[in-house]
């Protein structure tokens, strides 16, 4: 199986890439900070899902997409605008439709580990106190 892993350098994405390649799947690994050397089981795509053309390069020829994208931002959540989830998802799904890819798994660890305290006021104080 050929799998695109969006957010391949973060904890969940990195682990998924390792598990998939170990199992013999081919992974198209997308991340802003990733090596450029391809292997028989890995095709790296360096960039953000928000960069023009990245979504198209990631999903061309794959059977499924795993969304493992995270966002590291500074300051309180209510003072910043994060568009990587909404805009990135829109771009990924549009590219998937054009490429005929209809399998998408969305994986998040928000609220766990290093992301604890970064979910915004409602999430951090009400949803997950």
mmCIF file of C-alpha atoms in Angstrom:
data_model
loop_
_atom_site.group_PDB
_atom_site.id
_atom_site.type_symbol
_atom_site.label_atom_id
_atom_site.label_comp_id
_atom_site.label_asym_id
_atom_site.label_seq_id
_atom_site.Cartn_x
_atom_site.Cartn_y
_atom_site.Cartn_z
ATOM 1 C CA UNK A 1 0.000 0.000 0.000
ATOM 2 C CA UNK A 2 1.136 3.573 -0.678
ATOM 3 C CA UNK A 3 0.335 5.972 2.166
ATOM 4 C CA UNK A 4 0.804 9.739 2.346
ATOM 5 C CA UNK A 5 1.594 10.873 5.885
ATOM 6 C CA UNK A 6 0.963 14.599 6.297
ATOM 7 C CA UNK A 7 2.850 15.866 9.335
ATOM 8 C CA UNK A 8 5.470 13.130 9.142
ATOM 9 C CA UNK A 9 8.069 14.739 11.413
ATOM 10 C CA UNK A 10 5.905 15.115 14.538
ATOM 11 C CA UNK A 11 5.531 12.410 17.155
ATOM 12 C CA UNK A 12 2.487 10.580 15.764
ATOM 13 C CA UNK A 13 3.462 11.114 12.126
ATOM 14 C CA UNK A 14 7.046 10.007 12.699
ATOM 15 C CA UNK A 15 5.868 6.835 14.457
ATOM 16 C CA UNK A 16 3.360 6.091 11.701
ATOM 17 C CA UNK A 17 6.054 6.476 9.020
ATOM 18 C CA UNK A 18 8.307 4.073 10.938
ATOM 19 C CA UNK A 19 5.569 1.487 11.453
ATOM 20 C CA UNK A 20 4.329 1.673 7.855
ATOM 21 C CA UNK A 21 7.771 1.383 6.271
ATOM 22 C CA UNK A 22 8.708 -1.463 8.634
ATOM 23 C CA UNK A 23 5.537 -3.268 7.533
ATOM 24 C CA UNK A 24 6.634 -2.900 3.901
ATOM 25 C CA UNK A 25 4.306 -0.090 2.846
ATOM 26 C CA UNK A 26 5.559 2.807 0.749
ATOM 27 C CA UNK A 27 5.192 6.158 2.508
ATOM 28 C CA UNK A 28 5.108 9.609 1.006
ATOM 29 C CA UNK A 29 6.224 11.584 4.071
ATOM 30 C CA UNK A 30 5.309 15.281 4.122
ATOM 31 C CA UNK A 31 6.863 17.652 6.649
ATOM 32 C CA UNK A 32 8.441 21.079 6.794
ATOM 33 C CA UNK A 33 11.598 19.597 8.282
ATOM 34 C CA UNK A 34 12.380 16.276 6.673
ATOM 35 C CA UNK A 35 15.390 14.783 4.939
ATOM 36 C CA UNK A 36 15.435 14.679 1.166
ATOM 37 C CA UNK A 37 16.817 11.179 0.606
ATOM 38 C CA UNK A 38 14.324 8.685 -0.808
ATOM 39 C CA UNK A 39 14.521 4.989 0.066
ATOM 40 C CA UNK A 40 12.690 1.991 -1.409
ATOM 41 C CA UNK A 41 9.896 2.533 1.145
ATOM 42 C CA UNK A 42 9.989 6.323 1.580
ATOM 43 C CA UNK A 43 9.460 9.359 -0.613
ATOM 44 C CA UNK A 44 10.030 12.598 1.333
ATOM 45 C CA UNK A 45 8.143 15.760 0.373
ATOM 46 C CA UNK A 46 9.591 18.795 2.113
ATOM 47 C CA UNK A 47 7.131 21.588 2.811
ATOM 48 C CA UNK A 48 3.975 22.623 4.567
ATOM 49 C CA UNK A 49 0.546 21.413 3.497
ATOM 50 C CA UNK A 50 -0.134 25.145 3.021
ATOM 51 C CA UNK A 51 2.610 25.468 0.381
ATOM 52 C CA UNK A 52 1.421 25.461 -3.244
ATOM 53 C CA UNK A 53 1.696 22.037 -4.847
ATOM 54 C CA UNK A 54 2.570 20.091 -1.691
ATOM 55 C CA UNK A 55 -0.849 18.454 -1.334
ATOM 56 C CA UNK A 56 -0.815 17.408 -4.984
ATOM 57 C CA UNK A 57 2.700 15.931 -4.739
ATOM 58 C CA UNK A 58 1.757 14.110 -1.551
ATOM 59 C CA UNK A 59 -1.397 12.371 -2.751
ATOM 60 C CA UNK A 60 -0.516 11.530 -6.351
ATOM 61 C CA UNK A 61 -0.411 7.756 -6.665
ATOM 62 C CA UNK A 62 -1.254 6.928 -3.042
ATOM 63 C CA UNK A 63 -3.991 4.646 -1.738
ATOM 64 C CA UNK A 64 -4.638 6.504 1.519
ATOM 65 C CA UNK A 65 -3.754 9.682 3.409
ATOM 66 C CA UNK A 66 -3.006 10.011 7.129
ATOM 67 C CA UNK A 67 -3.450 13.519 8.527
ATOM 68 C CA UNK A 68 -1.021 13.878 11.472
ATOM 69 C CA UNK A 69 -0.481 17.636 11.180
ATOM 70 C CA UNK A 70 0.189 19.664 14.288
ATOM 71 C CA UNK A 71 0.832 23.329 14.930
ATOM 72 C CA UNK A 72 3.367 24.809 17.301
ATOM 73 C CA UNK A 73 2.519 28.415 18.070
ATOM 74 C CA UNK A 74 3.527 30.894 20.721
ATOM 75 C CA UNK A 75 1.230 32.880 22.951
ATOM 76 C CA UNK A 76 -2.311 32.316 24.145
ATOM 77 C CA UNK A 77 -4.646 30.597 21.678
ATOM 78 C CA UNK A 78 -7.116 33.478 21.629
ATOM 79 C CA UNK A 79 -4.400 35.880 20.362
ATOM 80 C CA UNK A 80 -3.414 33.925 17.248
ATOM 81 C CA UNK A 81 -5.012 32.591 14.115
ATOM 82 C CA UNK A 82 -4.054 29.065 13.116
ATOM 83 C CA UNK A 83 -5.163 28.087 9.602
ATOM 84 C CA UNK A 84 -3.105 24.960 9.033
ATOM 85 C CA UNK A 85 -5.985 22.723 10.120
ATOM 86 C CA UNK A 86 -8.825 24.352 8.169
ATOM 87 C CA UNK A 87 -6.897 25.498 5.094
ATOM 88 C CA UNK A 88 -4.563 22.498 5.073
ATOM 89 C CA UNK A 89 -7.446 20.044 5.314
ATOM 90 C CA UNK A 90 -9.258 21.826 2.488
ATOM 91 C CA UNK A 91 -6.165 21.636 0.282
ATOM 92 C CA UNK A 92 -5.525 17.987 1.107
ATOM 93 C CA UNK A 93 -9.118 16.920 0.419
ATOM 94 C CA UNK A 94 -9.269 18.860 -2.842
ATOM 95 C CA UNK A 95 -6.024 17.219 -3.997
ATOM 96 C CA UNK A 96 -7.328 13.805 -2.913
ATOM 97 C CA UNK A 97 -10.514 14.281 -4.938
ATOM 98 C CA UNK A 98 -8.521 15.240 -8.041
ATOM 99 C CA UNK A 99 -6.218 12.232 -7.569
ATOM 100 C CA UNK A 100 -9.072 9.808 -6.858
ATOM 101 C CA UNK A 101 -7.902 9.015 -3.317
ATOM 102 C CA UNK A 102 -10.837 8.288 -1.020
ATOM 103 C CA UNK A 103 -9.235 7.029 2.195
ATOM 104 C CA UNK A 104 -8.369 9.550 4.906
ATOM 105 C CA UNK A 105 -7.398 8.884 8.523
ATOM 106 C CA UNK A 106 -7.175 11.878 10.862
ATOM 107 C CA UNK A 107 -4.990 11.399 13.909
ATOM 108 C CA UNK A 108 -4.438 13.906 16.706
ATOM 109 C CA UNK A 109 -2.867 13.986 20.100
ATOM 110 C CA UNK A 110 -4.132 17.435 21.138
ATOM 111 C CA UNK A 111 -4.153 17.704 24.886
ATOM 112 C CA UNK A 112 -1.582 14.958 25.366
ATOM 113 C CA UNK A 113 2.130 15.285 26.064
ATOM 114 C CA UNK A 114 3.690 18.537 24.861
ATOM 115 C CA UNK A 115 0.368 19.780 23.447
ATOM 116 C CA UNK A 116 -1.266 19.937 26.878
ATOM 117 C CA UNK A 117 -2.239 23.527 27.559
ATOM 118 C CA UNK A 118 -2.276 24.542 23.879
ATOM 119 C CA UNK A 119 -5.897 23.785 22.966
ATOM 120 C CA UNK A 120 -7.303 27.228 23.664
ATOM 121 C CA UNK A 121 -9.190 28.578 26.663
ATOM 122 C CA UNK A 122 -12.378 26.549 26.172
ATOM 123 C CA UNK A 123 -10.556 23.292 25.535
ATOM 124 C CA UNK A 124 -7.899 23.671 28.219
ATOM 125 C CA UNK A 125 -10.131 24.990 31.029
ATOM 126 C CA UNK A 126 -13.503 23.426 30.231
ATOM 127 C CA UNK A 127 -13.009 20.465 27.907
ATOM 128 C CA UNK A 128 -9.876 19.068 29.516
ATOM 129 C CA UNK A 129 -9.312 20.740 32.888
#
